[in-house]
Coordinates of C-alpha atoms and ligand atoms in Angstrom, one line a residue:
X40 CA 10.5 -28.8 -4.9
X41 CA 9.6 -26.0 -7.4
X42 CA 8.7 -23.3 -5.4
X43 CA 6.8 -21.0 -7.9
X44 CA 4.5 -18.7 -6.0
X45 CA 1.6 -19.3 -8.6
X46 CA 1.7 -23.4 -7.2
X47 CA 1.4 -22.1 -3.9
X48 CA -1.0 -20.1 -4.2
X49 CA -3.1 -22.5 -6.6
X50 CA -2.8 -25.1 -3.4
X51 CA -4.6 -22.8 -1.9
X52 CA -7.4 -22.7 -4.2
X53 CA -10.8 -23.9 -3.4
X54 CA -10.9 -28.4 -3.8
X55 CA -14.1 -27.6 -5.6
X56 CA -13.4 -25.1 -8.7
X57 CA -16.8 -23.8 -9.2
X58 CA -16.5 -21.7 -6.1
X59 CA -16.8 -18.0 -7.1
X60 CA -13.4 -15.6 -6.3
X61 CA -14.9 -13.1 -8.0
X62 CA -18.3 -11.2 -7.3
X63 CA -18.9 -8.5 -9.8
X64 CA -21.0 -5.5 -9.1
X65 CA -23.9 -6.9 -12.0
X66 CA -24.3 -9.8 -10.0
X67 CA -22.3 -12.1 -11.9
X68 CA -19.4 -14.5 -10.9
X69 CA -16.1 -15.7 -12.0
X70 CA -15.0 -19.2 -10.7
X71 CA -11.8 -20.7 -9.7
X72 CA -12.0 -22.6 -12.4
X73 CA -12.9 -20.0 -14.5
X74 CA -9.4 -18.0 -13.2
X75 CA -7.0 -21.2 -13.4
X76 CA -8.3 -22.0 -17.0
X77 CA -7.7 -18.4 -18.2
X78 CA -4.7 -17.7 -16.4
X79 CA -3.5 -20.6 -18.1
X80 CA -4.8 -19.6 -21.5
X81 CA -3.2 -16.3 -21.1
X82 CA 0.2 -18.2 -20.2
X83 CA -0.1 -20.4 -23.5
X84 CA -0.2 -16.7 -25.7
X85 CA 3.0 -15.4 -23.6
X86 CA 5.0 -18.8 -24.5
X87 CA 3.9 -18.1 -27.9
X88 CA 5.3 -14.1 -28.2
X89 CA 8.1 -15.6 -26.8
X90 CA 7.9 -14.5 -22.5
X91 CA 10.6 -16.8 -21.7
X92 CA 11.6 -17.3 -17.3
X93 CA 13.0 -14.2 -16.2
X94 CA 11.7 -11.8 -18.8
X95 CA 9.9 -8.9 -17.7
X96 CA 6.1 -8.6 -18.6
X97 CA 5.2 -5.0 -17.7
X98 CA 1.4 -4.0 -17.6
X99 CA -0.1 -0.8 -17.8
X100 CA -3.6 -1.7 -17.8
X101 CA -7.3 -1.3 -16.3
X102 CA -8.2 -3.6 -13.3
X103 CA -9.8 -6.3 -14.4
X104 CA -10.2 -10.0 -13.9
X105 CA -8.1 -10.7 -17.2
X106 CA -5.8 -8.0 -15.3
X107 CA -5.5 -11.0 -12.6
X108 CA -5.1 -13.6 -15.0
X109 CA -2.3 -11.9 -16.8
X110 CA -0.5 -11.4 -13.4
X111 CA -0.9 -15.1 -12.3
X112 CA -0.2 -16.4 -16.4
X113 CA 3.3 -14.4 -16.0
X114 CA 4.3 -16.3 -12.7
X115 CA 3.6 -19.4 -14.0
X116 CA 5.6 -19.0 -16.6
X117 CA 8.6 -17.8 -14.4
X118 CA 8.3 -14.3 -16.2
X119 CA 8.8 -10.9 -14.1
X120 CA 5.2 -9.0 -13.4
X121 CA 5.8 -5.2 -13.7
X122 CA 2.6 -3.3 -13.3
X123 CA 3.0 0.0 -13.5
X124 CA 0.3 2.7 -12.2
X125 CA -2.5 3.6 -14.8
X126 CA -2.1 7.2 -14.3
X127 CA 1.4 7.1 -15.9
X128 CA 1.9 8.7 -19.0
X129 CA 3.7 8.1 -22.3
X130 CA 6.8 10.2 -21.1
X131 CA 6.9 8.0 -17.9
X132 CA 6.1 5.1 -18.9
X133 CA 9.2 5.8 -21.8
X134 CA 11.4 5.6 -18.5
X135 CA 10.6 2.3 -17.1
X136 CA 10.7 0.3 -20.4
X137 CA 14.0 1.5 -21.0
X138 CA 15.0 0.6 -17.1
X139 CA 13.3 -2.9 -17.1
X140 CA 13.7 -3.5 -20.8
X141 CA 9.9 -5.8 -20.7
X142 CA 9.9 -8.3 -23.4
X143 CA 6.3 -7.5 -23.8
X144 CA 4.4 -4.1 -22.5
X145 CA 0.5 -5.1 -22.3
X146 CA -2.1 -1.8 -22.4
X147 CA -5.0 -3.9 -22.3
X148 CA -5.5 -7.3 -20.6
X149 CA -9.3 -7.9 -22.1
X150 CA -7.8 -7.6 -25.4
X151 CA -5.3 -10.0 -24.3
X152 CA -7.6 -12.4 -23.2
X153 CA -9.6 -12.4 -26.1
X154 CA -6.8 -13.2 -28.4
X155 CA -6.2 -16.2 -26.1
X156 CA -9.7 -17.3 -25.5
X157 CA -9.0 -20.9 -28.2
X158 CA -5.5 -21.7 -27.0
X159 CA -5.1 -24.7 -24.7
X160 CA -4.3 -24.1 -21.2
X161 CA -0.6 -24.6 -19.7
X162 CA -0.8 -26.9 -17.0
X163 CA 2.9 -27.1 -16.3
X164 CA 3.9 -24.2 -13.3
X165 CA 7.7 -23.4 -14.7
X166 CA 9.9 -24.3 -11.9
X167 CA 11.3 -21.8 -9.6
X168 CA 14.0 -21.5 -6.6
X169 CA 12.8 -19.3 -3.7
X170 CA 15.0 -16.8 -4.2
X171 CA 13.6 -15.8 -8.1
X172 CA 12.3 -13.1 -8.7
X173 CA 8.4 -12.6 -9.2
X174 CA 7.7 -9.2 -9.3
X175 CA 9.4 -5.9 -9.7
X176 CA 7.6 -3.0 -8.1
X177 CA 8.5 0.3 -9.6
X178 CA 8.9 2.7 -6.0
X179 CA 6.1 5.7 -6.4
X180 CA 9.4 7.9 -6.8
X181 CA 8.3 11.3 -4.9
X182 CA 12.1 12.0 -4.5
X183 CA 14.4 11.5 -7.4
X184 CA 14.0 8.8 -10.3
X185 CA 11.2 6.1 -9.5
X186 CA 13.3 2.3 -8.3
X187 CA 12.3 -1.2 -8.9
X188 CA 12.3 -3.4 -6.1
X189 CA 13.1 -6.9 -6.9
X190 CA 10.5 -9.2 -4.8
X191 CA 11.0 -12.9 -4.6
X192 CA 8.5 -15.5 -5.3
X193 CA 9.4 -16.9 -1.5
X194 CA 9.3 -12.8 -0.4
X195 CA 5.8 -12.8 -1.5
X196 CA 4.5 -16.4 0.0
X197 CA 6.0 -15.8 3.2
X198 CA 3.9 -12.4 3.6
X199 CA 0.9 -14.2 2.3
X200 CA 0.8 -16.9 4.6
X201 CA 1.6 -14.3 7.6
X202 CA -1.1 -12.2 6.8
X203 CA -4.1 -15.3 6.0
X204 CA -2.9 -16.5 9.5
X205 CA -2.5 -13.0 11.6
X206 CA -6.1 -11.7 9.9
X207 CA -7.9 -15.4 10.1
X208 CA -8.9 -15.8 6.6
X209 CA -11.0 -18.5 5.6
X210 CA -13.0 -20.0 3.0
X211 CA -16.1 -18.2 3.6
X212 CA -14.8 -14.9 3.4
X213 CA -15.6 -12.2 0.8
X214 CA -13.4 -9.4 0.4
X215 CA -14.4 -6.1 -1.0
X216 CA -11.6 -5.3 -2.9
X217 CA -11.9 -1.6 -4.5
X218 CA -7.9 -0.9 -4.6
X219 CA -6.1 -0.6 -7.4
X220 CA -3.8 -3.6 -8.8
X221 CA -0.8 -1.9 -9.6
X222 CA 0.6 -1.2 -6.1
X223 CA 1.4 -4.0 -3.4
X224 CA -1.7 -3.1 -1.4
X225 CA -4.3 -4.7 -4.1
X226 CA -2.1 -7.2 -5.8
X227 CA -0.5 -9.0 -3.1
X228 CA -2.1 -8.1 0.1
X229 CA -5.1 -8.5 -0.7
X230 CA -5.1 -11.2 -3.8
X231 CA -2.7 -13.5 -1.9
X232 CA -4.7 -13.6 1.3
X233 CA -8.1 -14.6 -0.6
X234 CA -5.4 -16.8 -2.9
X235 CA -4.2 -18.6 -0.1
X236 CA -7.2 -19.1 1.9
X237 CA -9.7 -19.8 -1.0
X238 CA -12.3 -17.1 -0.2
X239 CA -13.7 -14.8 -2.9
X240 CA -14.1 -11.1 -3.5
X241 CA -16.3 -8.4 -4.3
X242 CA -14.4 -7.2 -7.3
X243 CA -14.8 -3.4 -7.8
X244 CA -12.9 -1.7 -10.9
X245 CA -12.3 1.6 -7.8
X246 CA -13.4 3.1 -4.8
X247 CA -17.4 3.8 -6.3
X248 CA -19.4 4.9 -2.8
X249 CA -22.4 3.6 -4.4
X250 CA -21.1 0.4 -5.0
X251 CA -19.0 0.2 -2.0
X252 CA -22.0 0.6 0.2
X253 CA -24.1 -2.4 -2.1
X254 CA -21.0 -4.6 -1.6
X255 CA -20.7 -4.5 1.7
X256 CA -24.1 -6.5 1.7
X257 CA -21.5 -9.4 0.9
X258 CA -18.7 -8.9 2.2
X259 CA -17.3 -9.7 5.6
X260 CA -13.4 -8.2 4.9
X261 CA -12.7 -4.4 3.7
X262 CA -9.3 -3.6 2.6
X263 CA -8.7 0.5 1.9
X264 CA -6.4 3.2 2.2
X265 CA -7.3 5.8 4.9
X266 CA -9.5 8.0 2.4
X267 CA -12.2 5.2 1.9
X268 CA -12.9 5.0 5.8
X269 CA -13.1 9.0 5.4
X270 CA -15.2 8.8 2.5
X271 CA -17.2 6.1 3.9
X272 CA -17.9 8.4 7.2
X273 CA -19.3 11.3 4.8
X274 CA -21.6 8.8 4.2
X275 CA -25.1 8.9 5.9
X276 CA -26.0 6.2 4.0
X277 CA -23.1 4.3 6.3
X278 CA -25.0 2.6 8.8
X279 CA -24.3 0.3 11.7
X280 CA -26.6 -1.9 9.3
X281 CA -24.5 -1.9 6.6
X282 CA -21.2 -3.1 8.7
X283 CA -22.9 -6.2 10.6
X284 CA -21.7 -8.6 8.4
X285 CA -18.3 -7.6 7.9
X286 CA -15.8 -8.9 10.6
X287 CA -12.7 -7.0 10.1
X288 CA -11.6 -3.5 8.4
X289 CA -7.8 -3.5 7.6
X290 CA -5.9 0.4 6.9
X291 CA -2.7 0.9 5.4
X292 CA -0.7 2.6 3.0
X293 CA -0.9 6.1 4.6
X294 CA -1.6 7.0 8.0
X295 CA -4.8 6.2 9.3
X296 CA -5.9 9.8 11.2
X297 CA -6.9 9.0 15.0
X298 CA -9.8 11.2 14.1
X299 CA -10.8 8.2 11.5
X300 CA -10.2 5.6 13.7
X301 CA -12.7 7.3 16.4
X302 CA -15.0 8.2 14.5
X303 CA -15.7 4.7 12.9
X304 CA -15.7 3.0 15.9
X305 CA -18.3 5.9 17.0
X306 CA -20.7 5.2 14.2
X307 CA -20.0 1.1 13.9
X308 CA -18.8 -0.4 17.3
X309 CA -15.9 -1.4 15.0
X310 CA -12.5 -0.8 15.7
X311 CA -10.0 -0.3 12.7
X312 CA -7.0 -2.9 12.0
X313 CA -4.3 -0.8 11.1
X314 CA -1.6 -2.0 9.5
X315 CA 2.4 -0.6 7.8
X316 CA 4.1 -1.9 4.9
X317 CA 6.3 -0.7 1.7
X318 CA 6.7 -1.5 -1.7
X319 CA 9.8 -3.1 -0.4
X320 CA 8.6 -5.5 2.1
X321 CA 5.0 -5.4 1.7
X322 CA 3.3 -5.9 5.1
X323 CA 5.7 -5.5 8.2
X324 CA 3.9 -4.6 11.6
X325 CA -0.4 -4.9 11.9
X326 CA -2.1 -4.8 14.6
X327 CA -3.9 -7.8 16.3
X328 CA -7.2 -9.5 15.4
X329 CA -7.9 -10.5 18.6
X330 CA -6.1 -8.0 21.3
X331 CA -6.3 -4.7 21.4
X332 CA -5.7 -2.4 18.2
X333 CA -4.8 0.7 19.4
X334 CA -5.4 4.2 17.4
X335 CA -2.0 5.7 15.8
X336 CA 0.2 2.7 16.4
X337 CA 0.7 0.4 13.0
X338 CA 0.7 -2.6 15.8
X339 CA 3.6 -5.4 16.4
X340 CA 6.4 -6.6 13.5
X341 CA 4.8 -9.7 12.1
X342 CA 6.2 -12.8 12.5
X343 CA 9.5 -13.2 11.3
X344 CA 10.1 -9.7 11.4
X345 CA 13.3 -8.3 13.3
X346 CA 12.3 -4.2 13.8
X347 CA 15.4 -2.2 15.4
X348 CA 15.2 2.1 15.4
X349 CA 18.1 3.8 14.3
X350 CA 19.7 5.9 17.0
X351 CA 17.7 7.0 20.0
X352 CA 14.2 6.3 21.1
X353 CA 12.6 7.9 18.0
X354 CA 14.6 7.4 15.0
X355 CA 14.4 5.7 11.6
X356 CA 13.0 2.3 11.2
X357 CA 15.1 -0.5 9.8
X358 CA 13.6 -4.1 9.1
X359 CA 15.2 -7.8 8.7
X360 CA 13.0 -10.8 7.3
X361 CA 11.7 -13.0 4.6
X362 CA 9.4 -10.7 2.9
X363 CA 12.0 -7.8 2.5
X364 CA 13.3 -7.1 -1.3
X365 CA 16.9 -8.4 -3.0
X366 CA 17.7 -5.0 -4.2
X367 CA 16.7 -2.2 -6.7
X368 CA 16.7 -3.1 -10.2
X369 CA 20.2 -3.2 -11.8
X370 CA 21.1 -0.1 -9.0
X371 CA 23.2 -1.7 -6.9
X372 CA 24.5 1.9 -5.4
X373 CA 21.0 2.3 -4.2
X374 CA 20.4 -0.8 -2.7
X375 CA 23.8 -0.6 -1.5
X376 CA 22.5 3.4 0.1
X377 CA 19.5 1.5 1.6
X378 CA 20.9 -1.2 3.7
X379 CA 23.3 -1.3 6.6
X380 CA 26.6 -2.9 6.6
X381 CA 24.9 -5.5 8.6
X382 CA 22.2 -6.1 6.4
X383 CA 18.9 -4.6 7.7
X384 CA 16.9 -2.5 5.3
X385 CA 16.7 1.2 5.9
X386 CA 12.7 2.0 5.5
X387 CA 13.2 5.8 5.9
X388 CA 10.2 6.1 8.0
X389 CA 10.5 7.5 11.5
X390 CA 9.1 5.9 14.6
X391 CA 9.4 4.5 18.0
X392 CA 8.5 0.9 19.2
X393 CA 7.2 0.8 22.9
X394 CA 8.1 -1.3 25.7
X395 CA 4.9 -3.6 24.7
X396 CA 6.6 -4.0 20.9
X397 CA 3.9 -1.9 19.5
X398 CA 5.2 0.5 16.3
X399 CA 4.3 4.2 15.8
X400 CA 5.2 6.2 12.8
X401 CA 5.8 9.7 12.9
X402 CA 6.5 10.1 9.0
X403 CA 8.7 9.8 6.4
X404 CA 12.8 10.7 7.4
X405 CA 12.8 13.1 4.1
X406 CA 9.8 14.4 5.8
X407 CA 11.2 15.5 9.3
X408 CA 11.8 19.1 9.4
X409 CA 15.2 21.0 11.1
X410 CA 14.0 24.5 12.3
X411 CA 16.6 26.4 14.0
X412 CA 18.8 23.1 14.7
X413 CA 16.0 21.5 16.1
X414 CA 14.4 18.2 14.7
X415 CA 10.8 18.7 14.3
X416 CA 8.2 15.6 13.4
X417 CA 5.5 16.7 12.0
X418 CA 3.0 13.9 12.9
X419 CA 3.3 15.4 16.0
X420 CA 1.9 18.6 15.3
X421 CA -0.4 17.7 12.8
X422 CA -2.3 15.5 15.9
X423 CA -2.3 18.2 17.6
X424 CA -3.8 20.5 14.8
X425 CA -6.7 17.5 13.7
X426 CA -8.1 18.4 16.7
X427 CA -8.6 21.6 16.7
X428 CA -11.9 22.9 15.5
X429 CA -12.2 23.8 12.1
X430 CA -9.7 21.3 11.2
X431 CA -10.5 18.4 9.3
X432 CA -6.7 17.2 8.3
X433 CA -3.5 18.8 8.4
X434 CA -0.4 18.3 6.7
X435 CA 3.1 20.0 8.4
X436 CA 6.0 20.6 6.2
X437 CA 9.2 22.5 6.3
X438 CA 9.9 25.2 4.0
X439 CA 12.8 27.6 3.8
X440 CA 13.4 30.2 6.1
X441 CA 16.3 32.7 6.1
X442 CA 16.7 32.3 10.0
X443 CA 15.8 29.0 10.8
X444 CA 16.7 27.1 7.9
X445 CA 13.5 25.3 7.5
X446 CA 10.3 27.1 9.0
X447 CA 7.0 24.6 10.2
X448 CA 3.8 25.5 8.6
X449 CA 1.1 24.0 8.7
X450 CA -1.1 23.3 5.7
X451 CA -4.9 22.8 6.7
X452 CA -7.9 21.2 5.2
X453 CA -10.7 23.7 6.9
X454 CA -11.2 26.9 7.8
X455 CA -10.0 29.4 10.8
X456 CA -8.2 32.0 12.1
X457 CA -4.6 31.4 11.3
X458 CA -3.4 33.3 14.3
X459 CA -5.7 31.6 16.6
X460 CA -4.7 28.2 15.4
X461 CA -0.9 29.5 16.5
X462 CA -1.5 30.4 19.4
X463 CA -3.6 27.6 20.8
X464 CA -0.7 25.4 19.0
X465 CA 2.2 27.2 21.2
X466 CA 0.0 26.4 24.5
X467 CA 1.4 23.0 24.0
X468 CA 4.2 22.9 21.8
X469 CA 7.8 24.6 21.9
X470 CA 8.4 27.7 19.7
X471 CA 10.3 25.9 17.5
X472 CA 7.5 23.0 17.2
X473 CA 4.6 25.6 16.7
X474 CA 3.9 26.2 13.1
X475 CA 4.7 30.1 12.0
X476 CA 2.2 29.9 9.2
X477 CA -1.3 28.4 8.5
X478 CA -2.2 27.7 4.8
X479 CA -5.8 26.9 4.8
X480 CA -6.7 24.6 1.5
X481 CA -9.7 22.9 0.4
X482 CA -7.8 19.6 -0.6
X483 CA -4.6 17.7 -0.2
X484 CA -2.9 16.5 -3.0
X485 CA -2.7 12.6 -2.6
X486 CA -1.2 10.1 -4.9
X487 CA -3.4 7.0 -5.7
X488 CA -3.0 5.3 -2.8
X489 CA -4.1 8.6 -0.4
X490 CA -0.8 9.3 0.7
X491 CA -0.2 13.1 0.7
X492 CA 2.3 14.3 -1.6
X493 CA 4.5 16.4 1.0
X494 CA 7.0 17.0 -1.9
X495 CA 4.2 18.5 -3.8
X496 CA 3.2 21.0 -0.8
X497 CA 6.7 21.8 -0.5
X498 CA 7.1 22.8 -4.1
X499 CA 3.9 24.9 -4.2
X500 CA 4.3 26.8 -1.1
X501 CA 8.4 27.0 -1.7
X502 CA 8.7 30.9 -1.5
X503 CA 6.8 31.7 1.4
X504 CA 9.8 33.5 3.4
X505 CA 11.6 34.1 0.8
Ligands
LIG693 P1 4.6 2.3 -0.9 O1 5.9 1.7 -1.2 O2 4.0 3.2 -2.0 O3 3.6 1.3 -0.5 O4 4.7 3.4 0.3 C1 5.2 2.9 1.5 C2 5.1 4.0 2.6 O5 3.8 4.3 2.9 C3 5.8 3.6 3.9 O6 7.2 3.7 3.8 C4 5.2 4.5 4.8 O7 5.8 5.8 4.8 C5 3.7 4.7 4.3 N1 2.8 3.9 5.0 C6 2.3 2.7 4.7 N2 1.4 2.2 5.6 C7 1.4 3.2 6.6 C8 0.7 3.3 7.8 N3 -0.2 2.4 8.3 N4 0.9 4.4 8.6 C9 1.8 5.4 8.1 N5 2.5 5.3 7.0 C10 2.3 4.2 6.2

């Protein structure tokens, strides 16, 4: 049976066509039909610059419908999808083409469409075995050269059908979907589920609080990075009101502050799902629609999932299970660094998984700082810190120290006394735990998908003891 993810997720489609799946912010609507017909215009135009199975479409472009078109055109025509992240820039982008070696590189998927718009539709889906790749996702990179992982077209069912199930997804569900379509988070998490389940969306180019706040009129599923629920709560304009119709908010890609998580529930009655997942694996622990979803814990391995910690009770994450990658792109020494002998995936996050099976994350291993001998994690510290007054968010890194090797300091969204924030620090925390410096900054620097950029911090605030 050709197992081509774009069949599946066609099967899923809505019997009747002229359902919307997407809601744009003028109040106009784009139909099933209307996304099967162009995707499969679109597909015509790639047989004809010659995209054959396995070739590499890479796209560098704007999110737009046509922008999901193209995505779903390149599956079914067994072609590679490789988006790559707007904000790249010639130099980069120079870097991946000669990595992947695209048959086609595609700025502009309007354009794209355009020039298709007269062709006949393929109707054909090319066949595929499971194990085929669909997608390459080019790692964010914030430590040496940026990787392609290789993602399957059975990889990216599996998740899909996990997730529709674990979050309930249905027909009559509208999600606001304001993320970006270059990273897992938009393109598969959230396309697949409303895919799969046949629901539509409200179809936002970004994260726009003004039309954020109108679409939630609509919409009864929100999928964001931590910073929307933050921006969202610096709204006053973000009203009980405006949440009543929306049955579930799902957080990932970056720790969701407990702060965050508290205060929504304050001001909506509404708790938070929070959810972990990787470029490499795209979604492998949430916590549970019905049951209790607990604030700081990413929740239980979804099923399927095989979770063990490296070493003792806190340690590095490794994972085993049907949505986890083949490999890095032609880097077999890499992929060969990033699994065990045994075959589990080393995730390079740090946690602990509790007696009940629920995961917590403590940060990234490159992250983890060693003062004095000691291992120190800074999520620890930097839960601590949020809730000090004065302190919106903190971010704890290690920089070089003479004595200890690496020195904690804290680097903190707010304002204070940086000895007073110290000492009340050291009333709970070990000396080597309690940061020696506090940098007080107006702004962290995040990457697209809100994560802060550590490495960035790091750099900047390198000669500190030196
Ligand atoms: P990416 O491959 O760009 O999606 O980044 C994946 C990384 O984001 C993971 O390895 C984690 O470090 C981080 N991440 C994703 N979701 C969460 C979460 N809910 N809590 C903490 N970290 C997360």
């Amino acid at each position: 049976m050709n197992q081509n993810l774009y069949g599946r997720l066609a099967a899923g489609f809505p019997a009747d066509r002229s359902r919307p799946c997407f809601r744009l912010p003028d109040g106009g609507l784009v139909s099933y039909g209307d996304l099967e017909a162009g995707a499969g215009r679109i597909a015509r135009l790639l047989l004809a610059k010659g995209v054959m199975p396995d070739d590499r479409v890479a796209v560098q472009a704007p999110k737009s419908v046509a922008a999901v078109m193209l995505y779903l055109a390149v599956l079914k025509i067994g072609a590679i999808f490789l988006p790559l992240n707007t904000a790249y820039t010639e130099a980069e982008l120079d870097y991946f083409i000669e990595d992947a070696e695209p048959r086609l590189v595609i700025r502009d998927a309007d354009a794209l469409a355009a020039e298709a718009a007269g062709l006949e539709p393929v109707v054909e889906v090319t066949a595929r075995a499971p194990d085929d790749l669909a997608s390459i996702i080019y790692t964010s990179g914030t430590t040496g050269r940026s990787k392609g992982a290789m993602l399957t077209h059975a990889a990216l069912l599996d998740n899909g059908r996990a997730l529709t199930a674990l979050w309930g997804f249905t027909e009559r569900d509208v999600l606001l979907h304001a993320l970006p379509i270059f990273h897992v988070h938009g393109l598969f998490v959230a396309l697949h589920c409303v895919f799969l389940s046949g629901a539509s969306m409200v179809w936002l180019a970004k994260f726009d609080e003004a039309q954020v706040l109108a679409g939630l009129d609509q919409a009864t599923v929100v999928m964001g990075v931590p910073t929307f629920y933050t921006r969202l709560l610096a709204s006053l304009e973000f009203t009980p009101a405006k949440t009543a119709g929306v049955r579930l908010f799902i957080s990932g890609s970056a720790p969701l502050l407990t702060s965050t998580f508290a205060e929504f529930e304050a001001r909506t009655g509404q708790r938070i799902l929070e959810r972990y997942g990787m470029s490499e694996a795209v979604i492998i622990t949430s916590n549970p629609l019905d049951g209790e979803r607990l604030a700081g814990s990413v929740g239980y391995p979804l099923p399927g999932v095989e979770l063990r910690i490296e070493g003792g009770e806190t340690g590095v994450i490794q994972i085993r299970g049907p949505s986890v990658f083949k490999g890095y792109w032609r880097n077999p020494a890499k992929t060969a660094e990033d699994f065990t002998a045994d075959g589990w995936f080393i995730t390079g996050d740090v946690g602990r998984q509790d007696a009940d099976g629920r995961v917590w994350i403590s940060g990234r291993a490159k992250d983890l700082i060693i003062s004095g001998g000691y291992n120190v994690y800074p999520k620890e510290i930097e839960m601590l810190l949020d809730e000090l007054d004065g302190v919106v968010e903190s971010a704890v890194i290690g920089l070089p120290h003479p004595d200890f090797g690496e020195a904690v300091v804290a680097v903190i969204i707010g304002q204070g006394d940086e000895a007073a924030v110290i000492a009340k620090a050291r009333e709970s925390l070990a000396a080597f735990k309690t940061p020696k410096r506090v940098i007080w900054v107006d702004e962290l620097p995040r990457n697209a998908m809100g994560k802060v950029q550590k490495n960035l911090l790091r750099q900047a605030y390198a000669g500190t003891f030196q």
